[in-house]
PDB file of C-alpha atoms in Angstrom:
ATOM      1  CA  MET A 171      69.246  90.571 123.869  1.00 70.00           C
ATOM      2  CA  LYS A 172      72.058  91.520 126.209  1.00 77.00           C
ATOM      3  CA  PRO A 173      75.379  89.842 125.260  1.00 81.00           C
ATOM      4  CA  ASN A 174      76.453  87.151 127.701  1.00 83.00           C
ATOM      5  CA  ALA A 175      79.880  86.423 129.144  1.00 81.00           C
ATOM      6  CA  GLN A 176      80.749  84.080 126.274  1.00 83.00           C
ATOM      7  CA  ASP A 177      80.028  86.830 123.758  1.00 89.00           C
ATOM      8  CA  LEU A 178      82.548  89.266 125.254  1.00 90.00           C
ATOM      9  CA  ALA A 179      85.699  87.511 124.046  1.00 88.00           C
ATOM     10  CA  MET A 180      84.309  87.402 120.528  1.00 93.00           C
ATOM     11  CA  LEU A 181      83.241  91.055 120.628  1.00 93.00           C
ATOM     12  CA  ARG A 182      86.642  92.273 121.780  1.00 89.00           C
ATOM     13  CA  ARG A 183      88.163  90.552 118.758  1.00 91.00           C
ATOM     14  CA  LEU A 184      85.522  92.029 116.474  1.00 95.00           C
ATOM     15  CA  PHE A 185      86.331  95.586 117.535  1.00 90.00           C
ATOM     16  CA  GLY A 186      90.015  95.201 116.790  1.00 79.00           C
ATOM     17  CA  TRP A 187      91.421  98.116 118.822  1.00 77.00           C
ATOM     18  CA  HIS A 188      90.458 100.192 121.876  1.00 81.00           C
ATOM     19  CA  ALA A 189      88.333  97.115 122.448  1.00 87.00           C
ATOM     20  CA  VAL A 190      87.032  97.433 126.019  1.00 90.00           C
ATOM     21  CA  PRO A 191      85.160 100.773 125.726  1.00 92.00           C
ATOM     22  CA  TRP A 192      83.843  99.874 122.248  1.00 93.00           C
ATOM     23  CA  THR A 193      82.616  96.526 123.568  1.00 94.00           C
ATOM     24  CA  ASP A 194      81.054  98.094 126.660  1.00 93.00           C
ATOM     25  CA  VAL A 195      79.123 100.704 124.698  1.00 95.00           C
ATOM     26  CA  PHE A 196      78.046  98.171 122.072  1.00 96.00           C
ATOM     27  CA  CYS A 197      76.768  95.717 124.690  1.00 94.00           C
ATOM     28  CA  GLU A 198      74.641  98.363 126.365  1.00 95.00           C
ATOM     29  CA  ALA A 199      73.265  99.525 123.024  1.00 96.00           C
ATOM     30  CA  VAL A 200      72.345  95.967 122.031  1.00 95.00           C
ATOM     31  CA  SER A 201      70.663  95.395 125.397  1.00 94.00           C
ATOM     32  CA  ARG A 202      68.259  98.234 124.523  1.00 94.00           C
ATOM     33  CA  LEU A 203      66.977  96.585 121.346  1.00 94.00           C
ATOM     34  CA  GLU A 204      63.359  95.574 121.796  1.00 89.00           C
ATOM     35  CA  THR A 205      63.623  92.440 119.631  1.00 90.00           C
ATOM     36  CA  GLN A 206      66.396  90.299 118.214  1.00 93.00           C
ATOM     37  CA  PRO A 207      67.174  91.567 114.691  1.00 96.00           C
ATOM     38  CA  ARG A 208      66.742  89.230 111.739  1.00 97.00           C
ATOM     39  CA  THR A 209      68.553  91.416 109.191  1.00 98.00           C
ATOM     40  CA  VAL A 210      71.617  93.610 109.809  1.00 98.00           C
ATOM     41  CA  LEU A 211      73.661  95.951 107.620  1.00 98.00           C
ATOM     42  CA  GLU A 212      77.082  97.134 108.790  1.00 97.00           C
ATOM     43  CA  VAL A 213      78.513 100.175 107.019  1.00 96.00           C
ATOM     44  CA  GLY A 214      82.242 100.924 107.256  1.00 93.00           C
ATOM     45  CA  ALA A 215      83.656  97.585 108.421  1.00 95.00           C
ATOM     46  CA  SER A 216      87.381  96.943 107.947  1.00 94.00           C
ATOM     47  CA  GLY A 217      89.921  94.163 107.845  1.00 94.00           C
ATOM     48  CA  VAL A 218      90.345  94.351 111.622  1.00 93.00           C
ATOM     49  CA  SER A 219      86.866  95.290 112.822  1.00 94.00           C
ATOM     50  CA  ALA A 220      83.381  94.001 111.935  1.00 96.00           C
ATOM     51  CA  PRO A 221      81.109  93.989 115.019  1.00 96.00           C
ATOM     52  CA  SER A 222      78.051  93.016 112.956  1.00 97.00           C
ATOM     53  CA  LEU A 223      79.376  89.436 113.038  1.00 97.00           C
ATOM     54  CA  TYR A 224      78.031  89.327 116.597  1.00 97.00           C
ATOM     55  CA  PHE A 225      74.500  89.446 115.132  1.00 97.00           C
ATOM     56  CA  LEU A 226      75.502  86.704 112.690  1.00 97.00           C
ATOM     57  CA  SER A 227      76.317  84.511 115.700  1.00 96.00           C
ATOM     58  CA  LYS A 228      72.764  85.125 116.938  1.00 95.00           C
ATOM     59  CA  GLY A 229      71.166  83.920 113.726  1.00 96.00           C
ATOM     60  CA  ALA A 230      70.682  87.185 111.811  1.00 97.00           C
ATOM     61  CA  ALA A 231      71.291  87.565 108.079  1.00 97.00           C
ATOM     62  CA  VAL A 232      74.171  90.058 107.918  1.00 98.00           C
ATOM     63  CA  ASP A 233      75.571  92.248 105.128  1.00 98.00           C
ATOM     64  CA  VAL A 234      79.092  93.439 106.010  1.00 98.00           C
ATOM     65  CA  THR A 235      80.215  96.392 103.911  1.00 97.00           C
ATOM     66  CA  CYS A 236      83.236  98.620 103.501  1.00 95.00           C
ATOM     67  CA  TYR A 237      83.795 101.768 101.458  1.00 90.00           C
ATOM     68  CA  ALA A 238      86.497 100.896  98.937  1.00 91.00           C
ATOM     69  CA  ASP A 239      87.086  97.948  96.622  1.00 94.00           C
ATOM     70  CA  ASP A 240      90.685  97.646  97.800  1.00 95.00           C
ATOM     71  CA  GLU A 241      89.432  97.004 101.357  1.00 95.00           C
ATOM     72  CA  LEU A 242      87.339  93.992 100.318  1.00 96.00           C
ATOM     73  CA  PRO A 243      90.106  91.345 100.362  1.00 97.00           C
ATOM     74  CA  SER A 244      91.177  92.108 103.948  1.00 97.00           C
ATOM     75  CA  LEU A 245      87.565  92.386 105.130  1.00 97.00           C
ATOM     76  CA  LYS A 246      86.647  89.062 103.510  1.00 97.00           C
ATOM     77  CA  ALA A 247      89.717  87.428 105.078  1.00 97.00           C
ATOM     78  CA  PHE A 248      88.787  88.783 108.522  1.00 96.00           C
ATOM     79  CA  CYS A 249      85.184  87.595 108.235  1.00 97.00           C
ATOM     80  CA  LYS A 250      86.296  84.182 106.966  1.00 97.00           C
ATOM     81  CA  SER A 251      88.698  83.769 109.905  1.00 97.00           C
ATOM     82  CA  ILE A 252      86.041  84.646 112.487  1.00 96.00           C
ATOM     83  CA  CYS A 253      83.398  82.497 110.816  1.00 97.00           C
ATOM     84  CA  GLU A 254      85.676  79.478 110.659  1.00 97.00           C
ATOM     85  CA  GLU A 255      86.658  79.864 114.304  1.00 95.00           C
ATOM     86  CA  TYR A 256      83.081  80.219 115.529  1.00 95.00           C
ATOM     87  CA  ARG A 257      81.532  77.906 112.917  1.00 96.00           C
ATOM     88  CA  LEU A 258      79.346  80.579 111.405  1.00 97.00           C
ATOM     89  CA  PRO A 259      78.072  80.901 107.835  1.00 97.00           C
ATOM     90  CA  MET A 260      80.004  83.372 105.728  1.00 97.00           C
ATOM     91  CA  PRO A 261      78.066  86.664 105.464  1.00 97.00           C
ATOM     92  CA  SER A 262      77.626  88.818 102.395  1.00 96.00           C
ATOM     93  CA  VAL A 263      80.673  91.102 102.072  1.00 97.00           C
ATOM     94  CA  ARG A 264      80.593  94.032  99.650  1.00 96.00           C
ATOM     95  CA  THR A 265      81.100  97.769  99.285  1.00 96.00           C
ATOM     96  CA  HIS A 266      78.477 100.326 100.265  1.00 95.00           C
ATOM     97  CA  ASP A 267      78.397 104.094 100.670  1.00 93.00           C
ATOM     98  CA  VAL A 268      76.563 105.533 103.654  1.00 93.00           C
ATOM     99  CA  PHE A 269      74.605 107.915 101.400  1.00 93.00           C
ATOM    100  CA  SER A 270      73.413 105.174  99.037  1.00 91.00           C
ATOM    101  CA  ALA A 271      70.042 103.455  99.222  1.00 85.00           C
ATOM    102  CA  THR A 272      69.631  99.676  99.410  1.00 88.00           C
ATOM    103  CA  ARG A 273      67.055  97.410  97.798  1.00 87.00           C
ATOM    104  CA  GLN A 274      65.992  95.955 101.119  1.00 93.00           C
ATOM    105  CA  THR A 275      65.386  97.250 104.614  1.00 96.00           C
ATOM    106  CA  TYR A 276      67.149  96.093 107.791  1.00 97.00           C
ATOM    107  CA  ASP A 277      66.207  95.590 111.427  1.00 97.00           C
ATOM    108  CA  VAL A 278      69.593  97.075 112.419  1.00 97.00           C
ATOM    109  CA  VAL A 279      71.915  99.388 110.503  1.00 97.00           C
ATOM    110  CA  LEU A 280      75.285  99.644 112.267  1.00 98.00           C
ATOM    111  CA  LEU A 281      77.908 102.362 111.750  1.00 96.00           C
ATOM    112  CA  LYS A 282      81.135 102.017 113.718  1.00 93.00           C
ATOM    113  CA  GLY A 283      83.740 104.755 113.310  1.00 90.00           C
ATOM    114  CA  VAL A 284      82.096 106.146 110.172  1.00 92.00           C
ATOM    115  CA  LEU A 285      80.044 109.247 110.967  1.00 93.00           C
ATOM    116  CA  GLY A 286      82.866 111.423 112.321  1.00 91.00           C
ATOM    117  CA  GLY A 287      84.933 110.993 109.168  1.00 90.00           C
ATOM    118  CA  LEU A 288      82.228 111.904 106.660  1.00 90.00           C
ATOM    119  CA  ASP A 289      82.935 115.639 106.746  1.00 88.00           C
ATOM    120  CA  ARG A 290      86.344 116.898 107.852  1.00 86.00           C
ATOM    121  CA  ASN A 291      84.968 120.468 107.864  1.00 86.00           C
ATOM    122  CA  HIS A 292      82.722 119.430 110.788  1.00 88.00           C
ATOM    123  CA  ASN A 293      79.464 120.265 109.031  1.00 89.00           C
ATOM    124  CA  LEU A 294      76.660 119.043 111.286  1.00 90.00           C
ATOM    125  CA  GLN A 295      74.177 119.181 108.408  1.00 90.00           C
ATOM    126  CA  GLU A 296      76.248 116.610 106.517  1.00 91.00           C
ATOM    127  CA  PHE A 297      76.241 114.297 109.554  1.00 92.00           C
ATOM    128  CA  SER A 298      72.489 114.758 109.843  1.00 91.00           C
ATOM    129  CA  ARG A 299      72.041 113.878 106.160  1.00 92.00           C
ATOM    130  CA  ALA A 300      73.978 110.648 106.666  1.00 92.00           C
ATOM    131  CA  ILE A 301      71.771 109.710 109.617  1.00 92.00           C
ATOM    132  CA  ASP A 302      68.653 110.405 107.569  1.00 91.00           C
ATOM    133  CA  CYS A 303      69.930 108.203 104.714  1.00 92.00           C
ATOM    134  CA  CYS A 304      70.648 105.341 107.107  1.00 93.00           C
ATOM    135  CA  LYS A 305      67.251 105.640 108.765  1.00 92.00           C
ATOM    136  CA  GLY A 306      65.706 105.284 105.315  1.00 92.00           C
ATOM    137  CA  MET A 307      67.103 101.728 105.191  1.00 94.00           C
ATOM    138  CA  LEU A 308      65.395 100.626 108.412  1.00 95.00           C
ATOM    139  CA  SER A 309      62.504  98.192 108.605  1.00 95.00           C
ATOM    140  CA  GLU A 310      59.285  99.275 110.310  1.00 91.00           C
ATOM    141  CA  LYS A 311      60.677  98.827 113.834  1.00 91.00           C
ATOM    142  CA  GLY A 312      64.341  98.931 112.892  1.00 95.00           C
ATOM    143  CA  ARG A 313      67.114 100.685 114.780  1.00 96.00           C
ATOM    144  CA  LEU A 314      70.160 102.619 113.627  1.00 96.00           C
ATOM    145  CA  ILE A 315      73.168 102.149 115.935  1.00 97.00           C
ATOM    146  CA  ILE A 316      75.999 104.650 115.552  1.00 96.00           C
ATOM    147  CA  LEU A 317      79.260 103.911 117.372  1.00 96.00           C
ATOM    148  CA  ASP A 318      81.809 106.703 117.195  1.00 94.00           C
ATOM    149  CA  LYS A 319      84.303 108.897 118.991  1.00 92.00           C
ATOM    150  CA  GLY A 320      83.244 111.389 121.660  1.00 92.00           C
ATOM    151  CA  TRP A 321      84.452 114.826 122.749  1.00 91.00           C
ATOM    152  CA  CYS A 322      85.356 114.674 126.456  1.00 89.00           C
ATOM    153  CA  SER A 323      87.300 117.803 127.418  1.00 87.00           C
ATOM    154  CA  PRO A 324      89.801 120.353 126.018  1.00 86.00           C
ATOM    155  CA  VAL A 325      92.632 118.200 127.409  1.00 87.00           C
ATOM    156  CA  HIS A 326      91.327 115.077 125.657  1.00 84.00           C
ATOM    157  CA  ASN A 327      90.877 117.027 122.443  1.00 84.00           C
ATOM    158  CA  LEU A 328      94.396 118.481 122.532  1.00 83.00           C
ATOM    159  CA  PHE A 329      95.918 115.058 123.117  1.00 82.00           C
ATOM    160  CA  LEU A 330      93.879 113.375 120.385  1.00 80.00           C
ATOM    161  CA  ARG A 331      94.494 116.109 117.798  1.00 79.00           C
ATOM    162  CA  ARG A 332      98.222 115.927 118.416  1.00 77.00           C
ATOM    163  CA  PHE A 333      98.811 112.204 118.868  1.00 73.00           C
ATOM    164  CA  GLY A 334      95.756 110.319 117.577  1.00 73.00           C
ATOM    165  CA  ASP A 335      95.649 109.081 113.981  1.00 76.00           C
ATOM    166  CA  ALA A 336      91.992 110.085 113.618  1.00 79.00           C
ATOM    167  CA  GLY A 337      92.493 113.398 115.400  1.00 72.00           C
ATOM    168  CA  ARG A 338      95.405 114.382 113.184  1.00 75.00           C
ATOM    169  CA  ALA A 339      93.187 113.570 110.195  1.00 78.00           C
ATOM    170  CA  ASN A 340      90.597 116.068 111.513  1.00 85.00           C
ATOM    171  CA  TRP A 341      88.044 113.464 112.632  1.00 90.00           C
ATOM    172  CA  HIS A 342      84.961 114.916 114.286  1.00 92.00           C
ATOM    173  CA  TYR A 343      84.567 114.107 117.993  1.00 92.00           C
ATOM    174  CA  PHE A 344      80.909 114.457 118.986  1.00 93.00           C
ATOM    175  CA  SER A 345      79.539 116.000 122.176  1.00 93.00           C
ATOM    176  CA  GLN A 346      76.202 115.171 123.786  1.00 92.00           C
ATOM    177  CA  GLU A 347      74.887 118.580 122.710  1.00 91.00           C
ATOM    178  CA  GLU A 348      75.847 117.990 119.087  1.00 92.00           C
ATOM    179  CA  LEU A 349      74.228 114.575 119.020  1.00 90.00           C
ATOM    180  CA  GLU A 350      71.019 116.073 120.344  1.00 87.00           C
ATOM    181  CA  ALA A 351      71.263 118.772 117.650  1.00 86.00           C
ATOM    182  CA  LEU A 352      71.460 116.016 115.023  1.00 82.00           C
ATOM    183  CA  ALA A 353      67.902 114.972 115.852  1.00 68.00           C
ATOM    184  CA  VAL A 354      66.068 113.972 112.677  1.00 65.00           C
ATOM    185  CA  ASN A 355      62.379 114.984 112.499  1.00 69.00           C
ATOM    186  CA  GLY A 356      62.589 115.970 116.163  1.00 68.00           C
ATOM    187  CA  GLU A 357      63.695 112.520 117.345  1.00 76.00           C
ATOM    188  CA  ARG A 358      66.578 112.714 119.803  1.00 83.00           C
ATOM    189  CA  PRO A 359      68.766 109.630 119.964  1.00 91.00           C
ATOM    190  CA  GLU A 360      69.385 107.473 123.002  1.00 93.00           C
ATOM    191  CA  VAL A 361      73.079 108.100 123.723  1.00 95.00           C
ATOM    192  CA  ILE A 362      75.409 105.888 125.795  1.00 96.00           C
ATOM    193  CA  TRP A 363      78.913 107.025 126.797  1.00 96.00           C
ATOM    194  CA  LYS A 364      81.948 104.950 127.818  1.00 95.00           C
ATOM    195  CA  GLY A 365      85.728 105.171 128.129  1.00 91.00           C
ATOM    196  CA  PHE A 366      86.510 108.574 129.671  1.00 93.00           C
ATOM    197  CA  ALA A 367      89.989 107.523 130.874  1.00 89.00           C
ATOM    198  CA  SER A 368      90.911 105.459 127.816  1.00 83.00           C
ATOM    199  CA  VAL A 369      91.759 108.152 125.274  1.00 79.00           C
ATOM    200  CA  GLY A 370      92.586 105.572 122.608  1.00 74.00           C
ATOM    201  CA  THR A 371      94.772 102.528 122.186  1.00 75.00           C
ATOM    202  CA  MET A 372      97.457 103.058 124.818  1.00 75.00           C
ATOM    203  CA  PRO A 373     101.218 102.605 124.188  1.00 76.00           C
ATOM    204  CA  SER A 374     101.443  99.678 126.624  1.00 81.00           C
ATOM    205  CA  LYS A 375      99.106  96.884 127.732  1.00 83.00           C
ATOM    206  CA  GLY A 376      99.599  97.816 131.378  1.00 87.00           C
ATOM    207  CA  LEU A 377      98.533 101.425 130.824  1.00 86.00           C
ATOM    208  CA  GLN A 378      95.593 100.273 128.721  1.00 84.00           C
ATOM    209  CA  ARG A 379      94.442  97.900 131.442  1.00 87.00           C
ATOM    210  CA  PHE A 380      94.754 100.637 134.093  1.00 91.00           C
ATOM    211  CA  ALA A 381      92.648 103.035 132.001  1.00 89.00           C
ATOM    212  CA  ASP A 382      90.049 100.350 131.343  1.00 89.00           C
ATOM    213  CA  ILE A 383      89.816  99.562 135.061  1.00 91.00           C
ATOM    214  CA  LEU A 384      89.286 103.258 135.876  1.00 92.00           C
ATOM    215  CA  ASP A 385      86.480 103.388 133.332  1.00 90.00           C
ATOM    216  CA  THR A 386      84.669 100.185 134.219  1.00 91.00           C
ATOM    217  CA  ARG A 387      84.858 100.758 137.989  1.00 92.00           C
ATOM    218  CA  ILE A 388      84.493 104.545 138.219  1.00 92.00           C
ATOM    219  CA  PHE A 389      83.900 106.774 135.189  1.00 92.00           C
ATOM    220  CA  ASN A 390      81.356 104.642 133.307  1.00 90.00           C
ATOM    221  CA  ARG A 391      79.197 104.563 136.433  1.00 90.00           C
ATOM    222  CA  PHE A 392      79.115 108.298 137.067  1.00 91.00           C
ATOM    223  CA  LEU A 393      79.554 110.069 133.701  1.00 90.00           C
ATOM    224  CA  SER A 394      76.349 109.836 131.706  1.00 89.00           C
ATOM    225  CA  GLN A 395      77.245 112.396 129.012  1.00 90.00           C
ATOM    226  CA  LYS A 396      81.045 112.131 128.683  1.00 90.00           C
ATOM    227  CA  GLY A 397      83.300 109.514 127.136  1.00 92.00           C
ATOM    228  CA  THR A 398      85.777 108.824 124.361  1.00 91.00           C
ATOM    229  CA  VAL A 399      83.266 106.540 122.607  1.00 93.00           C
ATOM    230  CA  PHE A 400      79.488 106.573 122.380  1.00 96.00           C
ATOM    231  CA  ALA A 401      76.547 104.673 120.959  1.00 97.00           C
ATOM    232  CA  ALA A 402      73.611 106.642 119.583  1.00 96.00           C
ATOM    233  CA  LEU A 403      70.391 104.752 118.826  1.00 95.00           C
ATOM    234  CA  TYR A 404      67.796 106.032 116.384  1.00 93.00           C
ATOM    235  CA  GLY A 405      64.513 104.404 115.396  1.00 89.00           C
ATOM    236  CA  ASN A 406      62.484 104.380 112.224  1.00 81.00           C
ATOM    237  CA  ASP A 407      60.183 107.395 112.622  1.00 65.00           C
ATOM    238  CA  ALA A 408      57.164 105.473 111.336  1.00 53.00           C
ATOM    239  CA  GLY A 409      57.827 102.490 113.569  1.00 47.00           C
ATOM    240  CA  HIS A 410      58.573 104.395 116.803  1.00 45.00           C
ATOM    241  CA  ARG A 411      55.751 106.908 117.012  1.00 39.00           C
TER     242      ARG A 411
END
């Protein structure tokens, strides 16, 4: 179910910031889904970013969730605006914690910009526990899609820790090796990397466009295990044996 050209404009709005690499990595992740999902849970949406609405536009029943009650008004307003523009039904919008169980299972559980902030002491076991909890909410052939920030190089890391909002807040930037170490029950994720040149949202549109061009025409084609953003896909153990 690879997104088409008409989907891209919508997706870049749904990601809110640093949109091109997030959209690129999301599109490739979605293209690897074996079937079109009927039920989707997004964990960690915000008032400026809710990519699960893409699945809503494809006919899925979608639950859009955020962490805190005070985030609900802005998230509901964002979803309402998108749904009115694209003539979509309003999804369920509520709070949900990544470590909490749900009453139902989902064909897709989506985490965007959530995992790296769960433990500011960079405890890989805590990240692994979160993945395990999310996999427990998957249907028989469901897929967990994690979209988050990647570790590229010491230079990237220095820049992000000094100037990036997430970096200054001690966000965890994942490497390919760490993601492989987070394998649950021996299952290694499929990992997709994008955005090596685009460190984050750039200070000017011209610089952002230049970085995005470098990525789409050069780096994304040749760097298979490096990037500022990644998608990691996990399956339900029972359904993917």
